[in-house]
XYZ file of N, CA and C in Angstrom:
408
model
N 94.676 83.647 61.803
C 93.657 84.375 62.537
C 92.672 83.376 63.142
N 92.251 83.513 64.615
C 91.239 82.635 64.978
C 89.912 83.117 64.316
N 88.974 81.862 64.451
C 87.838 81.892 63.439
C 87.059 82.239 64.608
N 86.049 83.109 64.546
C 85.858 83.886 65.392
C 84.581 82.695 66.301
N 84.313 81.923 65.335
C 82.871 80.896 65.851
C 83.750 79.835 66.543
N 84.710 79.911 67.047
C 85.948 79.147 67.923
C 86.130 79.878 69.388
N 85.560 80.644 69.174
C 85.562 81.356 70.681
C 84.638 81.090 71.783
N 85.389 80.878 72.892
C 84.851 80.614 74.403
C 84.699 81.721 75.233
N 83.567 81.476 75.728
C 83.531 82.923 77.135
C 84.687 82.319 77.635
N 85.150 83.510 78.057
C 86.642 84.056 79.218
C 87.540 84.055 78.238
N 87.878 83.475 77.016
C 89.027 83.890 76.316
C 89.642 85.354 75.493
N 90.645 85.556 76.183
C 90.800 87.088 75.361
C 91.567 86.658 74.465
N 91.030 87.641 74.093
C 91.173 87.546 72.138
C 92.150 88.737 72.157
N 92.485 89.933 73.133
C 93.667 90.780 72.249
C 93.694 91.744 73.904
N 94.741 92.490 73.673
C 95.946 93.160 74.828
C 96.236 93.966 74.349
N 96.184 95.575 74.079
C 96.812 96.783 73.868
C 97.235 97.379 74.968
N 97.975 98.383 74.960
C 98.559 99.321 75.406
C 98.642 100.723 74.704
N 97.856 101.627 74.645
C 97.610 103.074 74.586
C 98.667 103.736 75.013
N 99.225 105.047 74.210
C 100.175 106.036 74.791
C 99.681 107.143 74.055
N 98.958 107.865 74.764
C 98.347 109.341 74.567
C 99.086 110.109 74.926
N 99.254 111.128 73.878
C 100.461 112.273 74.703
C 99.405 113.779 74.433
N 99.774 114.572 74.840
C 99.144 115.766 74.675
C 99.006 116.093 72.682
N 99.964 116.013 72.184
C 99.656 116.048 70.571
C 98.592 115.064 70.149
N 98.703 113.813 70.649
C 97.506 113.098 70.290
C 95.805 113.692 70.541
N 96.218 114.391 71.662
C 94.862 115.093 71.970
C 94.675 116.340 71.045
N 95.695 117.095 70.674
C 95.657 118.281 69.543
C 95.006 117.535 68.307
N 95.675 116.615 67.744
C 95.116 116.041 66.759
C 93.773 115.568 66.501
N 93.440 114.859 67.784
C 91.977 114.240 67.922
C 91.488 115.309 67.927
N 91.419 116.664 68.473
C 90.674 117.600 68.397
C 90.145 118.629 67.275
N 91.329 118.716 66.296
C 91.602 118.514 64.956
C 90.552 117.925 64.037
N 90.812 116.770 64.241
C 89.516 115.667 63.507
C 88.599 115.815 64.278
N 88.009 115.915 65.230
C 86.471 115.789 66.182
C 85.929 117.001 66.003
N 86.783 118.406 66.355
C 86.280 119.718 66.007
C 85.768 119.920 67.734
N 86.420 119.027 68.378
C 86.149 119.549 69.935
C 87.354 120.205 70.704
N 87.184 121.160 70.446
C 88.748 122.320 71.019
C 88.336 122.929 72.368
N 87.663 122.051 73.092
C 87.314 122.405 74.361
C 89.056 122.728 75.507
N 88.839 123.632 75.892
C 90.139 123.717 76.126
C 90.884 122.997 77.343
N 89.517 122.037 78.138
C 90.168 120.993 78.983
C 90.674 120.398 78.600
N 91.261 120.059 77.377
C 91.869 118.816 76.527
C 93.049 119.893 75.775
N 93.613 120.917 76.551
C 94.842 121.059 76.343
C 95.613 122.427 77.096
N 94.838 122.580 78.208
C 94.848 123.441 78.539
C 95.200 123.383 80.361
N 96.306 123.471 80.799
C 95.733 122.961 82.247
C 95.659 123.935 83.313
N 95.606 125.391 82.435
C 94.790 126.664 83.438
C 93.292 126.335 83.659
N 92.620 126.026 81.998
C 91.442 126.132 82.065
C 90.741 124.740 82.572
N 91.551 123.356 82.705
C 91.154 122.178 83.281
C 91.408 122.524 84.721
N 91.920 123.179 85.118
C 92.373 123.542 86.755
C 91.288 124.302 87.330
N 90.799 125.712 86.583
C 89.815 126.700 86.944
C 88.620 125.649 86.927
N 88.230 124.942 86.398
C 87.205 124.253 86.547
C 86.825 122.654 87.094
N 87.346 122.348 87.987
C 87.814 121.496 89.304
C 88.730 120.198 88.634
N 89.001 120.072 87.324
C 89.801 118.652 86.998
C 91.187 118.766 87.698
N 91.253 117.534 87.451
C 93.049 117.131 88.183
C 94.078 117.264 87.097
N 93.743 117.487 85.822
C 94.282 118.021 84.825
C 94.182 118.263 83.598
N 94.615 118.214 82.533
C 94.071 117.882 80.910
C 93.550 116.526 80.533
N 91.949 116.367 80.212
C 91.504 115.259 80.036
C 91.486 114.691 78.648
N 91.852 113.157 78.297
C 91.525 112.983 76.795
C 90.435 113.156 76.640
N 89.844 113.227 75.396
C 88.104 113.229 75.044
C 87.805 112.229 74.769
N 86.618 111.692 75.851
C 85.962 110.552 75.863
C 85.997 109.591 74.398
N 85.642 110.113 73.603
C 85.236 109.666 72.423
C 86.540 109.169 71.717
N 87.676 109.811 71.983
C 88.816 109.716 71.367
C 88.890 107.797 72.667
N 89.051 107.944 73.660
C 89.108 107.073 74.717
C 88.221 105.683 74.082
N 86.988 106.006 74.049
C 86.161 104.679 73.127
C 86.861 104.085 72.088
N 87.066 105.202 71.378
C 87.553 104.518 70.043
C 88.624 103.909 69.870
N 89.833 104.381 70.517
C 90.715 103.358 70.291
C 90.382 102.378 70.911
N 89.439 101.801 72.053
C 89.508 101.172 73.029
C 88.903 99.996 71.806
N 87.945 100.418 70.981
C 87.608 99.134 70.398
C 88.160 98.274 69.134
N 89.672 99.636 69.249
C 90.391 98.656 68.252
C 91.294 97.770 67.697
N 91.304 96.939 69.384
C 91.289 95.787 69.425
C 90.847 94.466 68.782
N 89.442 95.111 69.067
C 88.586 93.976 68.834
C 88.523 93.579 67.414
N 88.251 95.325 66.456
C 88.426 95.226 65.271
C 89.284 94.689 64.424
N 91.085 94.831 64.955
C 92.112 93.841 64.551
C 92.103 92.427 64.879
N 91.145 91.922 65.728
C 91.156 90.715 65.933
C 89.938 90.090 64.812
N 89.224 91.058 64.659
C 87.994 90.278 63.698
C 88.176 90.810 62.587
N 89.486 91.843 62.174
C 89.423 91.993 60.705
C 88.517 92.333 59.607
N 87.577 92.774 60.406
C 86.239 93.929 59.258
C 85.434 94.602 60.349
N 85.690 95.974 60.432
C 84.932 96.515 60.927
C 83.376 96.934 61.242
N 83.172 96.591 59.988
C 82.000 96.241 59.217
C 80.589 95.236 60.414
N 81.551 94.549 61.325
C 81.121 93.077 61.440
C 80.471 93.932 63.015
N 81.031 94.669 63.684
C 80.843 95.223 65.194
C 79.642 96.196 64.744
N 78.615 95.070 65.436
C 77.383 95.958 65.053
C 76.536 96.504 66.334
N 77.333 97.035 67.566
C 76.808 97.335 68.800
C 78.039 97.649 69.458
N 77.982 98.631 70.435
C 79.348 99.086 70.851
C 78.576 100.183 72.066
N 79.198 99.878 73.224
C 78.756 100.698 74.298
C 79.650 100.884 75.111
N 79.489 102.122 75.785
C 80.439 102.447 77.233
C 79.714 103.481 78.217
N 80.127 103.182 79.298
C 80.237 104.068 80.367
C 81.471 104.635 80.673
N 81.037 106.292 80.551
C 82.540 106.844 80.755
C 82.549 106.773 82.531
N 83.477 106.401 83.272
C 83.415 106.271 84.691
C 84.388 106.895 85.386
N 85.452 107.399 84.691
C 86.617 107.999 85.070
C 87.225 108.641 84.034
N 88.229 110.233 84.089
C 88.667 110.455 83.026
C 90.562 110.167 83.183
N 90.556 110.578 81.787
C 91.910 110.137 81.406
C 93.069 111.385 81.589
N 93.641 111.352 82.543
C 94.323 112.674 82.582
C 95.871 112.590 81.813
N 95.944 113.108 81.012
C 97.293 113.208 79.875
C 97.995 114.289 80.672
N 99.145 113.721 80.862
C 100.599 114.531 81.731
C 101.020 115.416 80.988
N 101.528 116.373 80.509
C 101.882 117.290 79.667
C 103.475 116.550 79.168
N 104.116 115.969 80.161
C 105.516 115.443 79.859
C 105.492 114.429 79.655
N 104.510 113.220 79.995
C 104.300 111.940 80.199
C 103.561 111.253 79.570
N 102.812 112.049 79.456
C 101.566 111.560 78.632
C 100.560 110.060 79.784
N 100.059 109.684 78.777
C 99.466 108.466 79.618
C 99.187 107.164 79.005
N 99.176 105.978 79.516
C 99.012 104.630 78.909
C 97.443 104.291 79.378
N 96.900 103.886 78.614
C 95.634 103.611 78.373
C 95.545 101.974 78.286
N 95.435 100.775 78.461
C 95.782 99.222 78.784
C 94.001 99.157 78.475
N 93.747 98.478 77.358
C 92.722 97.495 77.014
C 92.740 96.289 76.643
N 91.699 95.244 77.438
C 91.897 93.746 77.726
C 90.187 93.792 77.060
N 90.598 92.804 76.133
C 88.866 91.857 74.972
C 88.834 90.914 75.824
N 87.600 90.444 75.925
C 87.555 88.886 76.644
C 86.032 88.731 75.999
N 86.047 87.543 75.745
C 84.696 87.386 75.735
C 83.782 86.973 76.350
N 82.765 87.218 76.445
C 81.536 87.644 77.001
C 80.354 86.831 76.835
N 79.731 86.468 75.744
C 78.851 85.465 75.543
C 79.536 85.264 74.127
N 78.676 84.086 73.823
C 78.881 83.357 71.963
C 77.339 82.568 72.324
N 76.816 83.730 70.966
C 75.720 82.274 70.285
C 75.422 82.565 68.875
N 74.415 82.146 68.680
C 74.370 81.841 66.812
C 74.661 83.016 66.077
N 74.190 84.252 66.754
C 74.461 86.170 65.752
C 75.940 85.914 66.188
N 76.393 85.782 67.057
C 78.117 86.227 67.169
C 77.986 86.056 68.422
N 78.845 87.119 69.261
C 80.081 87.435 70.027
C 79.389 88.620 70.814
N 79.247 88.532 72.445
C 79.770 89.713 72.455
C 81.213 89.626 73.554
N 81.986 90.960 73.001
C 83.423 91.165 73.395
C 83.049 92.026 74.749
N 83.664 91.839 76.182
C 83.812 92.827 77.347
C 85.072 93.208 77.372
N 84.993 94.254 77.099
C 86.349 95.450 77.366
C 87.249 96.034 78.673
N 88.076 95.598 79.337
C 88.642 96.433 80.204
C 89.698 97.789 79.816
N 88.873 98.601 80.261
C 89.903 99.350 79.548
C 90.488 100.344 80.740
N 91.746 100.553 80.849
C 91.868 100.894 82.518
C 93.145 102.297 81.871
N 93.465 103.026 83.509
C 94.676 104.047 83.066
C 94.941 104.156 84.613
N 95.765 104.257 84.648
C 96.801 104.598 86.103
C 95.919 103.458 86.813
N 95.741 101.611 86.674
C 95.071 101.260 87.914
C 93.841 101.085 87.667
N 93.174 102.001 87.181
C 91.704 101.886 87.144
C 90.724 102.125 86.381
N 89.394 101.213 86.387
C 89.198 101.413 84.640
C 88.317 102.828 84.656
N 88.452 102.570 83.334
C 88.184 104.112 82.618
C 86.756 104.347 81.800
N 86.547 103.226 81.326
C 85.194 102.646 80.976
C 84.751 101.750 81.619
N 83.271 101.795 81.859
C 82.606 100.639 82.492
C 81.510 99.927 81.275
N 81.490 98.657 81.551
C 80.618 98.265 80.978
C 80.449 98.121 79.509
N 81.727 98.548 79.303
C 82.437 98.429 77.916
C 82.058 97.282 76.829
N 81.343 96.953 75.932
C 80.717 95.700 75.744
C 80.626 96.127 73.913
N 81.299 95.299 73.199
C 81.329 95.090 71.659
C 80.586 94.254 71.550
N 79.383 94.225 70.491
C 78.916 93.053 69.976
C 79.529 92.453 68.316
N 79.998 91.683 68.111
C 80.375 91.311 66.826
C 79.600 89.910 66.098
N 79.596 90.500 64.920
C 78.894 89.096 63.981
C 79.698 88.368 63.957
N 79.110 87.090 63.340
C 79.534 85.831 63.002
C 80.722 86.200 61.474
């Protein structure tokens, strides 16, 4: 494992690839207790101007930062975590969707790290401004 006080701005530290399918969104909804029915529904995401069934933001953050967390190995340590939601995530009913998050880092000084997130879907990102801070 790299030692995390070895890190340079611009180096990424980790590369996922997301595959959300519509059950993933049943489930997250499950655990969150948000059964909003744009997130599985694509009468009621249609009647109300989306382009289709959206993941839930929150479900979208979270995996997005757990990256960073497998790269630093205690969760414990990410003591700041932000996003701008800027676009949503539309899950295909047959297809589902790939979700692609890129860590890079961002600054290093004596508290830690902070990590910048790309986190993109069809092309374009999905969060802005995406920014982990991690301890030493």
């Amino acid at each position: 494992m790299t030692v995390i006080v070895d890190l340079t701005v611009g180096d990424i530290i980790a590369e996922k690839t997301f595959h959300l399918t519509r059950d993933s969104l049943v489930r997250y909804a499950g655990a969150s207790g948000d059964f909003n029915p744009i997130h599985y529904r694509d009468d009621v995401a249609e009647s109300v101007g989306l382009p289709g069934v959206l993941a839930h933001g929150m479900l979208t953050m979270g995996f997005a930062v757990q990256p960073v967390v497998d790269f630093i190995g205690d969760s414990g340590k990410v003591v700041d975590y932000q996003v701008k939601f800027t676009r949503p995530v539309v899950v295909d009913g047959t297809d589902g969707a790939d979700v692609t998050v890129v860590a890079k880092v961002g600054a290093v000084d004596a508290a830690g790290a902070r990590i910048d997130l790309t986190v993109a879907y069809g092309g374009q990102t999905v969060l802005g401004k995406a920014q982990v801070r991690v301890t030493l």
